[in-house]
Amino acid sequence: MNPHPTHLHPNSWLVTAGRSSEPGASLNVPLVPASNFIIGGKREYSRDDGTPTWEALEELVGGLESGRAVAFASGMAAIAAVFDQLHAGAAVVLPDDCYQGVAGLVAAGAERGRWSVRRVALHDTPGWVDACRSADLVWLESPSNPLLGVADLEAICAAPRKPGAVVAVDNTFATPLNQRPLDFGATVSLQSATKFIGGHSDLLAGVATTSDEAFWHALKKSRELRGATPGTLESFLAVRGARTMALRLERSQQSAMALAERLAVHPAVELVRYPGLESHPTHATARRVLKGYGTIISFDVRGGAAAADAVCRRTGLIRHATSLGAVESTMERRAAIPGQGHLPPSLLRLSVGIEDAEDLWRDLDSALAASMP
């Protein structure tokens, strides 16, 4: 038997979770590419009953989040499964800044009359507490994408809410190593395993974790009926990538803090957003609810969108690409993406990888200097 996650530090759980302890079993989680199984045992069909590879990923993430996990084909598939639980005409509360995929899903549902939507500024804790009284789904994303606002999960999750109301937290940017929403009282915590869990830009997967048994069954049924099952190879890669997540996160966070401090005084930079900086609007909340400030930095380049685009073209070590949370550093201008009209045109989102911090700074500084008139 594997040790229970409460008996291990998260760094150790990441390494041991999902492995078999049976004599003669493979040391590493096997890749089981089976759709069906011989009738009479635990499984018959993978869409309904899962595979050992999926279950290893679910055990790993569920233990980290202090709950029970359901793995999905992508982060958006996990998110859609949460919204799938809402009744017709439900009231949804959404942050003013959140992932454009979520914003698009919510807008599409509202247009069809599936739910009504209220937007609340992430830093407005009294507004969230008030919204909890009437909401059927309180959707939080903390830190937010890409303005990196940090919500007071402790206060919001403890706020009175109507019976059956769901508090969901997209925990992708924080990771379960920096924040565990279920410990604050959230109903469900979501991870895009594409990002920090996989960590190598080579898979799509999502995980939803809850300590509510009925909600877990509902999520699993939604996955089954919608066919949003994770791929076997993707699950295998996510487990393998997660083994080093603690090391990757520690290294990248150290570099992110160093880069954020330098960017804050760079003449080509107008504004830096990083929860670890005292200048960040929600820094005090971040100090209280987060164990680490993360690896994502957002900053505005002087000179507008054209200057920001030029910075992206001129970096070499930092790749001009979307997504985040991987071993390599990536950067993109977020306002160039449809549905991000609320963002400053010159905002760049930088995901700091595990490269040497000095090499990253030379690359970034050179690109910024070339953008100045």
Short mmCIF file of C-alpha atoms in Angstrom, two decimals:
data_model
loop_
_atom_site.label_atom_id
_atom_site.label_comp_id
_atom_site.label_asym_id
_atom_site.label_seq_id
_atom_site.Cartn_x
_atom_site.Cartn_y
_atom_site.Cartn_z
CA MET A 1 0.00 0.00 0.00
CA ASN A 2 1.19 3.54 -0.73
CA PRO A 3 1.49 5.89 2.25
CA HIS A 4 -1.52 8.13 2.74
CA PRO A 5 -0.92 11.71 1.47
CA THR A 6 -1.51 13.16 4.94
CA HIS A 7 1.53 11.21 6.17
CA LEU A 8 3.87 12.67 3.55
CA HIS A 9 5.08 16.08 2.50
CA PRO A 10 3.71 17.07 -0.93
CA ASN A 11 7.17 16.71 -2.50
CA SER A 12 7.27 13.05 -1.43
CA TRP A 13 3.65 12.41 -2.43
CA LEU A 14 4.39 13.63 -5.95
CA VAL A 15 7.07 10.98 -6.30
CA THR A 16 5.21 8.01 -4.79
CA ALA A 17 1.53 8.55 -5.68
CA GLY A 18 -0.06 6.13 -8.13
CA ARG A 19 2.69 3.52 -7.92
CA SER A 20 1.91 -0.11 -7.12
CA SER A 21 3.56 -1.75 -4.10
CA GLU A 22 2.78 -5.31 -5.22
CA PRO A 23 5.83 -7.57 -5.59
CA GLY A 24 6.75 -7.90 -9.24
CA ALA A 25 4.74 -4.83 -10.30
CA SER A 26 6.35 -2.24 -12.54
CA LEU A 27 8.06 0.51 -10.56
CA ASN A 28 6.56 3.23 -12.75
CA VAL A 29 2.91 3.71 -13.64
CA PRO A 30 2.23 1.57 -16.73
CA LEU A 31 0.70 2.94 -19.88
CA VAL A 32 -2.50 0.88 -20.31
CA PRO A 33 -3.99 1.65 -23.76
CA ALA A 34 -7.11 -0.47 -23.33
CA SER A 35 -10.67 0.51 -24.20
CA ASN A 36 -12.31 -2.66 -22.88
CA PHE A 37 -11.57 -5.38 -20.35
CA ILE A 38 -12.59 -9.01 -19.70
CA ILE A 39 -16.01 -9.01 -18.01
CA GLY A 40 -16.14 -10.11 -14.41
CA GLY A 41 -13.60 -7.81 -12.84
CA LYS A 42 -13.43 -4.20 -11.71
CA ARG A 43 -13.59 -2.80 -15.26
CA GLU A 44 -15.47 -3.49 -18.43
CA TYR A 45 -15.19 -0.33 -20.57
CA SER A 46 -12.70 2.46 -20.00
CA ARG A 47 -15.09 5.36 -20.69
CA ASP A 48 -17.21 4.18 -17.77
CA ASP A 49 -14.67 2.51 -15.50
CA GLY A 50 -11.37 4.25 -16.23
CA THR A 51 -7.92 2.70 -16.63
CA PRO A 52 -5.03 2.17 -14.22
CA THR A 53 -3.18 5.03 -15.92
CA TRP A 54 -6.03 7.51 -15.42
CA GLU A 55 -6.42 6.40 -11.82
CA ALA A 56 -2.75 7.02 -11.06
CA LEU A 57 -3.16 10.63 -12.17
CA GLU A 58 -6.35 10.98 -10.14
CA GLU A 59 -4.68 9.52 -7.04
CA LEU A 60 -1.73 11.87 -7.39
CA VAL A 61 -3.72 15.08 -7.84
CA GLY A 62 -6.49 14.10 -5.44
CA GLY A 63 -3.98 13.52 -2.68
CA LEU A 64 -2.29 16.86 -3.34
CA GLU A 65 -5.64 18.68 -3.22
CA SER A 66 -6.90 16.76 -0.17
CA GLY A 67 -9.89 15.34 -2.04
CA ARG A 68 -10.97 12.90 -4.73
CA ALA A 69 -10.14 13.66 -8.34
CA VAL A 70 -11.65 13.06 -11.77
CA ALA A 71 -9.36 13.37 -14.79
CA PHE A 72 -10.57 14.85 -18.07
CA ALA A 73 -9.39 15.31 -21.64
CA SER A 74 -8.44 18.96 -21.01
CA GLY A 75 -8.75 21.72 -18.48
CA MET A 76 -11.76 23.10 -20.36
CA ALA A 77 -13.40 19.67 -20.27
CA ALA A 78 -13.06 19.67 -16.47
CA ILE A 79 -14.46 23.19 -16.30
CA ALA A 80 -17.39 22.31 -18.57
CA ALA A 81 -18.21 19.35 -16.31
CA VAL A 82 -18.64 21.73 -13.37
CA PHE A 83 -20.98 23.97 -15.37
CA ASP A 84 -22.80 20.83 -16.49
CA GLN A 85 -24.10 20.47 -12.92
CA LEU A 86 -26.09 23.74 -13.04
CA HIS A 87 -29.86 23.77 -13.36
CA ALA A 88 -31.60 25.92 -15.95
CA GLY A 89 -31.67 29.58 -14.95
CA ALA A 90 -28.84 29.24 -12.42
CA ALA A 91 -27.02 32.32 -11.15
CA VAL A 92 -23.28 32.36 -11.91
CA VAL A 93 -20.76 34.76 -10.39
CA LEU A 94 -17.57 35.25 -12.39
CA PRO A 95 -14.44 37.37 -11.80
CA ASP A 96 -13.85 40.46 -13.88
CA ASP A 97 -10.54 38.91 -15.00
CA CYS A 98 -10.47 35.23 -15.92
CA TYR A 99 -9.36 32.77 -18.58
CA GLN A 100 -10.97 33.60 -21.92
CA GLY A 101 -12.11 30.01 -22.39
CA VAL A 102 -14.22 30.24 -19.24
CA ALA A 103 -15.52 33.67 -20.19
CA GLY A 104 -16.50 32.31 -23.61
CA LEU A 105 -18.24 29.26 -22.16
CA VAL A 106 -20.19 31.43 -19.71
CA ALA A 107 -21.16 33.95 -22.38
CA ALA A 108 -22.39 31.21 -24.72
CA GLY A 109 -24.52 29.69 -21.97
CA ALA A 110 -25.97 33.05 -21.00
CA GLU A 111 -26.93 33.75 -24.62
CA ARG A 112 -28.93 30.50 -24.66
CA GLY A 113 -30.60 31.33 -21.37
CA ARG A 114 -28.88 28.55 -19.43
CA TRP A 115 -27.77 30.88 -16.62
CA SER A 116 -27.48 34.51 -15.61
CA VAL A 117 -24.07 36.05 -14.99
CA ARG A 118 -22.74 38.58 -12.51
CA ARG A 119 -19.14 39.83 -12.74
CA VAL A 120 -17.27 40.87 -9.59
CA ALA A 121 -13.79 42.36 -9.28
CA LEU A 122 -11.50 39.70 -7.84
CA HIS A 123 -10.18 42.01 -5.10
CA ASP A 124 -13.72 43.01 -3.99
CA THR A 125 -14.10 40.54 -1.13
CA PRO A 126 -17.29 42.15 0.25
CA GLY A 127 -18.78 41.92 -3.23
CA TRP A 128 -17.99 38.21 -3.39
CA VAL A 129 -19.39 37.56 0.07
CA ASP A 130 -22.60 39.33 -0.95
CA ALA A 131 -22.78 37.40 -4.24
CA CYS A 132 -22.44 34.08 -2.40
CA ARG A 133 -25.89 34.57 -0.84
CA SER A 134 -27.76 34.20 -4.13
CA ALA A 135 -25.34 32.40 -6.47
CA ASP A 136 -25.68 28.81 -7.60
CA LEU A 137 -22.08 28.78 -8.82
CA VAL A 138 -19.32 31.00 -7.47
CA TRP A 139 -16.45 30.72 -9.95
CA LEU A 140 -13.05 31.92 -8.77
CA GLU A 141 -9.69 31.95 -10.48
CA SER A 142 -6.80 32.82 -8.20
CA PRO A 143 -4.28 34.02 -9.16
CA SER A 144 -6.22 35.21 -12.17
CA ASN A 145 -5.23 34.98 -15.81
CA PRO A 146 -3.50 37.21 -16.78
CA LEU A 147 -3.77 40.14 -14.32
CA LEU A 148 -2.70 37.89 -11.42
CA GLY A 149 -5.26 39.10 -8.93
CA VAL A 150 -5.43 37.00 -5.77
CA ALA A 151 -8.81 36.27 -4.19
CA ASP A 152 -9.37 36.02 -0.45
CA LEU A 153 -10.43 32.39 -0.66
CA GLU A 154 -10.56 32.07 3.09
CA ALA A 155 -13.26 34.74 3.43
CA ILE A 156 -15.17 33.90 0.25
CA CYS A 157 -15.35 30.15 0.83
CA ALA A 158 -16.51 30.74 4.42
CA ALA A 159 -19.29 33.13 3.35
CA PRO A 160 -22.91 31.97 3.82
CA ARG A 161 -24.38 30.53 0.63
CA LYS A 162 -27.62 28.94 -0.47
CA PRO A 163 -28.05 25.17 -0.09
CA GLY A 164 -26.46 23.28 -2.95
CA ALA A 165 -24.41 26.26 -4.16
CA VAL A 166 -21.02 25.38 -5.60
CA VAL A 167 -17.78 27.28 -5.04
CA ALA A 168 -15.30 26.34 -7.76
CA VAL A 169 -11.70 27.53 -7.88
CA ASP A 170 -9.45 27.33 -10.91
CA ASN A 171 -6.20 26.55 -9.09
CA THR A 172 -4.01 26.18 -12.17
CA PHE A 173 -1.76 29.21 -11.62
CA ALA A 174 -1.22 28.47 -7.92
CA THR A 175 -0.94 24.67 -8.25
CA PRO A 176 -1.86 22.47 -5.26
CA LEU A 177 1.63 23.14 -3.88
CA ASN A 178 0.91 26.83 -3.33
CA GLN A 179 -2.81 26.71 -2.55
CA ARG A 180 -5.42 24.07 -1.64
CA PRO A 181 -8.91 25.54 -2.16
CA LEU A 182 -10.71 22.57 -0.59
CA ASP A 183 -8.98 23.35 2.70
CA PHE A 184 -10.66 26.77 2.64
CA GLY A 185 -14.08 25.21 2.01
CA ALA A 186 -14.37 25.28 -1.79
CA THR A 187 -16.56 22.60 -3.38
CA VAL A 188 -14.19 21.80 -6.22
CA SER A 189 -10.67 22.73 -7.29
CA LEU A 190 -9.66 22.57 -10.94
CA GLN A 191 -6.29 22.11 -12.61
CA SER A 192 -5.30 22.32 -16.22
CA ALA A 193 -2.82 19.43 -16.09
CA THR A 194 -1.57 20.73 -19.42
CA LYS A 195 0.34 23.33 -17.41
CA PHE A 196 2.37 22.73 -14.24
CA ILE A 197 1.36 19.13 -13.61
CA GLY A 198 2.52 17.88 -17.01
CA GLY A 199 5.13 20.61 -17.19
CA HIS A 200 6.61 19.84 -20.60
CA SER A 201 4.17 21.32 -23.19
CA ASP A 202 3.38 17.87 -24.54
CA LEU A 203 -0.16 17.00 -23.43
CA LEU A 204 -3.71 18.20 -22.87
CA ALA A 205 -5.47 17.12 -19.67
CA GLY A 206 -7.57 18.50 -16.82
CA VAL A 207 -8.42 17.41 -13.30
CA ALA A 208 -11.30 18.36 -11.00
CA THR A 209 -10.96 17.50 -7.30
CA THR A 210 -13.65 17.60 -4.62
CA SER A 211 -14.19 16.29 -1.10
CA ASP A 212 -17.96 16.09 -1.74
CA GLU A 213 -18.72 12.46 -2.61
CA ALA A 214 -21.98 13.27 -4.44
CA PHE A 215 -20.29 15.98 -6.48
CA TRP A 216 -17.45 13.59 -7.36
CA HIS A 217 -19.97 11.06 -8.70
CA ALA A 218 -21.69 13.82 -10.68
CA LEU A 219 -18.42 14.91 -12.28
CA LYS A 220 -17.54 11.32 -13.14
CA LYS A 221 -20.98 10.78 -14.70
CA SER A 222 -20.61 13.97 -16.72
CA ARG A 223 -17.26 12.75 -18.04
CA GLU A 224 -18.81 9.43 -18.97
CA LEU A 225 -21.85 10.91 -20.74
CA ARG A 226 -19.92 13.67 -22.53
CA GLY A 227 -17.05 11.39 -23.48
CA ALA A 228 -14.49 13.85 -22.10
CA THR A 229 -12.08 11.09 -21.09
CA PRO A 230 -8.32 11.68 -20.78
CA GLY A 231 -6.00 9.96 -23.23
CA THR A 232 -3.90 7.13 -21.90
CA LEU A 233 -0.63 8.58 -23.17
CA GLU A 234 -1.57 12.01 -21.84
CA SER A 235 -2.33 10.58 -18.40
CA PHE A 236 0.97 8.71 -18.38
CA LEU A 237 2.89 11.84 -19.35
CA ALA A 238 1.05 13.93 -16.75
CA VAL A 239 2.01 11.51 -13.98
CA ARG A 240 5.61 11.39 -15.14
CA GLY A 241 5.78 15.17 -15.41
CA ALA A 242 4.22 15.67 -11.98
CA ARG A 243 7.04 13.74 -10.32
CA THR A 244 9.29 16.80 -10.70
CA MET A 245 6.65 19.53 -10.22
CA ALA A 246 7.90 20.60 -6.79
CA LEU A 247 11.46 21.06 -8.07
CA ARG A 248 10.31 22.86 -11.20
CA LEU A 249 7.99 25.16 -9.28
CA GLU A 250 10.64 26.06 -6.70
CA ARG A 251 13.21 26.94 -9.37
CA SER A 252 10.78 28.87 -11.56
CA GLN A 253 9.34 30.85 -8.63
CA GLN A 254 12.79 31.97 -7.55
CA SER A 255 13.56 33.16 -11.07
CA ALA A 256 10.14 34.82 -11.45
CA MET A 257 10.66 36.91 -8.32
CA ALA A 258 14.10 38.02 -9.50
CA LEU A 259 12.81 38.93 -12.96
CA ALA A 260 9.76 40.75 -11.59
CA GLU A 261 11.95 42.94 -9.37
CA ARG A 262 14.18 43.87 -12.31
CA LEU A 263 11.27 44.47 -14.66
CA ALA A 264 9.70 46.81 -12.09
CA VAL A 265 12.57 49.30 -12.53
CA HIS A 266 13.21 48.81 -16.25
CA PRO A 267 12.73 52.01 -18.29
CA ALA A 268 10.91 50.13 -21.07
CA VAL A 269 8.31 48.72 -18.66
CA GLU A 270 5.30 50.71 -17.54
CA LEU A 271 3.76 48.33 -14.99
CA VAL A 272 4.57 44.91 -13.52
CA ARG A 273 1.98 42.55 -12.03
CA TYR A 274 3.36 39.81 -9.79
CA PRO A 275 1.77 38.81 -6.47
CA GLY A 276 5.17 38.67 -4.80
CA LEU A 277 5.83 42.39 -5.31
CA GLU A 278 4.69 44.72 -2.54
CA SER A 279 3.34 47.04 -5.24
CA HIS A 280 0.83 44.42 -6.38
CA PRO A 281 -2.75 45.39 -5.38
CA THR A 282 -3.47 42.01 -3.77
CA HIS A 283 0.00 41.36 -2.33
CA ALA A 284 -1.27 41.34 1.27
CA THR A 285 -3.89 38.72 0.40
CA ALA A 286 -1.31 36.67 -1.51
CA ARG A 287 0.98 36.62 1.52
CA ARG A 288 -1.85 35.20 3.59
CA VAL A 289 -3.43 32.61 1.29
CA LEU A 290 -0.55 31.47 -0.95
CA LYS A 291 2.49 29.41 -0.02
CA GLY A 292 4.35 30.76 -3.06
CA TYR A 293 3.79 33.54 -5.56
CA GLY A 294 3.94 31.46 -8.73
CA THR A 295 5.89 31.60 -11.96
CA ILE A 296 3.75 33.97 -14.06
CA ILE A 297 4.54 37.66 -14.54
CA SER A 298 2.40 40.13 -16.47
CA PHE A 299 3.88 43.46 -17.48
CA ASP A 300 3.01 46.38 -19.74
CA VAL A 301 5.62 47.52 -22.26
CA ARG A 302 5.95 51.24 -22.99
CA GLY A 303 5.07 52.05 -26.57
CA GLY A 304 1.84 50.10 -26.91
CA ALA A 305 0.97 46.92 -28.75
CA ALA A 306 3.58 47.34 -31.49
CA ALA A 307 6.40 47.63 -28.96
CA ALA A 308 5.10 44.61 -27.03
CA ASP A 309 4.91 42.52 -30.20
CA ALA A 310 8.46 43.54 -31.03
CA VAL A 311 9.68 42.35 -27.63
CA CYS A 312 8.11 38.95 -28.25
CA ARG A 313 9.81 38.69 -31.65
CA ARG A 314 13.24 39.66 -30.29
CA THR A 315 13.61 37.19 -27.44
CA GLY A 316 15.49 33.99 -28.24
CA LEU A 317 15.65 31.90 -25.08
CA ILE A 318 12.12 32.95 -24.12
CA ARG A 319 9.80 31.43 -26.70
CA HIS A 320 6.97 33.39 -28.29
CA ALA A 321 4.20 30.89 -27.55
CA THR A 322 0.97 30.54 -25.63
CA SER A 323 0.26 28.41 -22.53
CA LEU A 324 2.41 28.27 -19.41
CA GLY A 325 3.79 26.22 -16.55
CA ALA A 326 6.40 24.26 -18.50
CA VAL A 327 10.16 23.81 -18.24
CA GLU A 328 10.71 26.40 -20.98
CA SER A 329 9.89 30.09 -20.59
CA THR A 330 7.18 31.43 -22.90
CA MET A 331 5.72 34.88 -23.51
CA GLU A 332 2.81 36.33 -25.46
CA ARG A 333 0.75 39.50 -25.83
CA ARG A 334 -2.58 38.49 -24.34
CA ALA A 335 -4.71 41.29 -25.79
CA ALA A 336 -3.98 39.87 -29.25
CA ILE A 337 -6.22 36.92 -28.37
CA PRO A 338 -9.97 37.28 -29.07
CA GLY A 339 -12.04 37.81 -25.94
CA GLN A 340 -9.34 39.70 -24.07
CA GLY A 341 -10.51 43.22 -24.80
CA HIS A 342 -10.39 44.20 -21.10
CA LEU A 343 -6.60 43.92 -21.09
CA PRO A 344 -4.04 46.66 -21.74
CA PRO A 345 -2.89 46.32 -25.40
CA SER A 346 0.77 46.17 -24.39
CA LEU A 347 0.43 43.52 -21.65
CA LEU A 348 2.81 40.59 -21.97
CA ARG A 349 2.31 37.40 -19.97
CA LEU A 350 5.59 35.71 -19.17
CA SER A 351 5.68 32.13 -17.91
CA VAL A 352 9.07 31.61 -16.29
CA GLY A 353 10.65 28.20 -16.81
CA ILE A 354 13.64 26.48 -15.25
CA GLU A 355 16.37 28.10 -17.35
CA ASP A 356 19.12 30.07 -15.60
CA ALA A 357 17.67 33.34 -14.32
CA GLU A 358 20.60 35.41 -15.58
CA ASP A 359 20.24 34.00 -19.08
CA LEU A 360 16.54 34.81 -19.02
CA TRP A 361 17.21 38.36 -17.87
CA ARG A 362 19.83 39.00 -20.58
CA ASP A 363 17.37 37.77 -23.19
CA LEU A 364 14.52 39.86 -21.84
CA ASP A 365 16.57 42.98 -21.17
CA SER A 366 18.02 42.92 -24.68
CA ALA A 367 14.57 42.65 -26.26
CA LEU A 368 13.16 45.44 -24.08
CA ALA A 369 16.10 47.75 -24.76
CA ALA A 370 15.65 47.30 -28.50
CA SER A 371 12.00 48.31 -28.19
CA MET A 372 12.82 51.71 -26.69
CA PRO A 373 12.90 54.77 -29.00
#
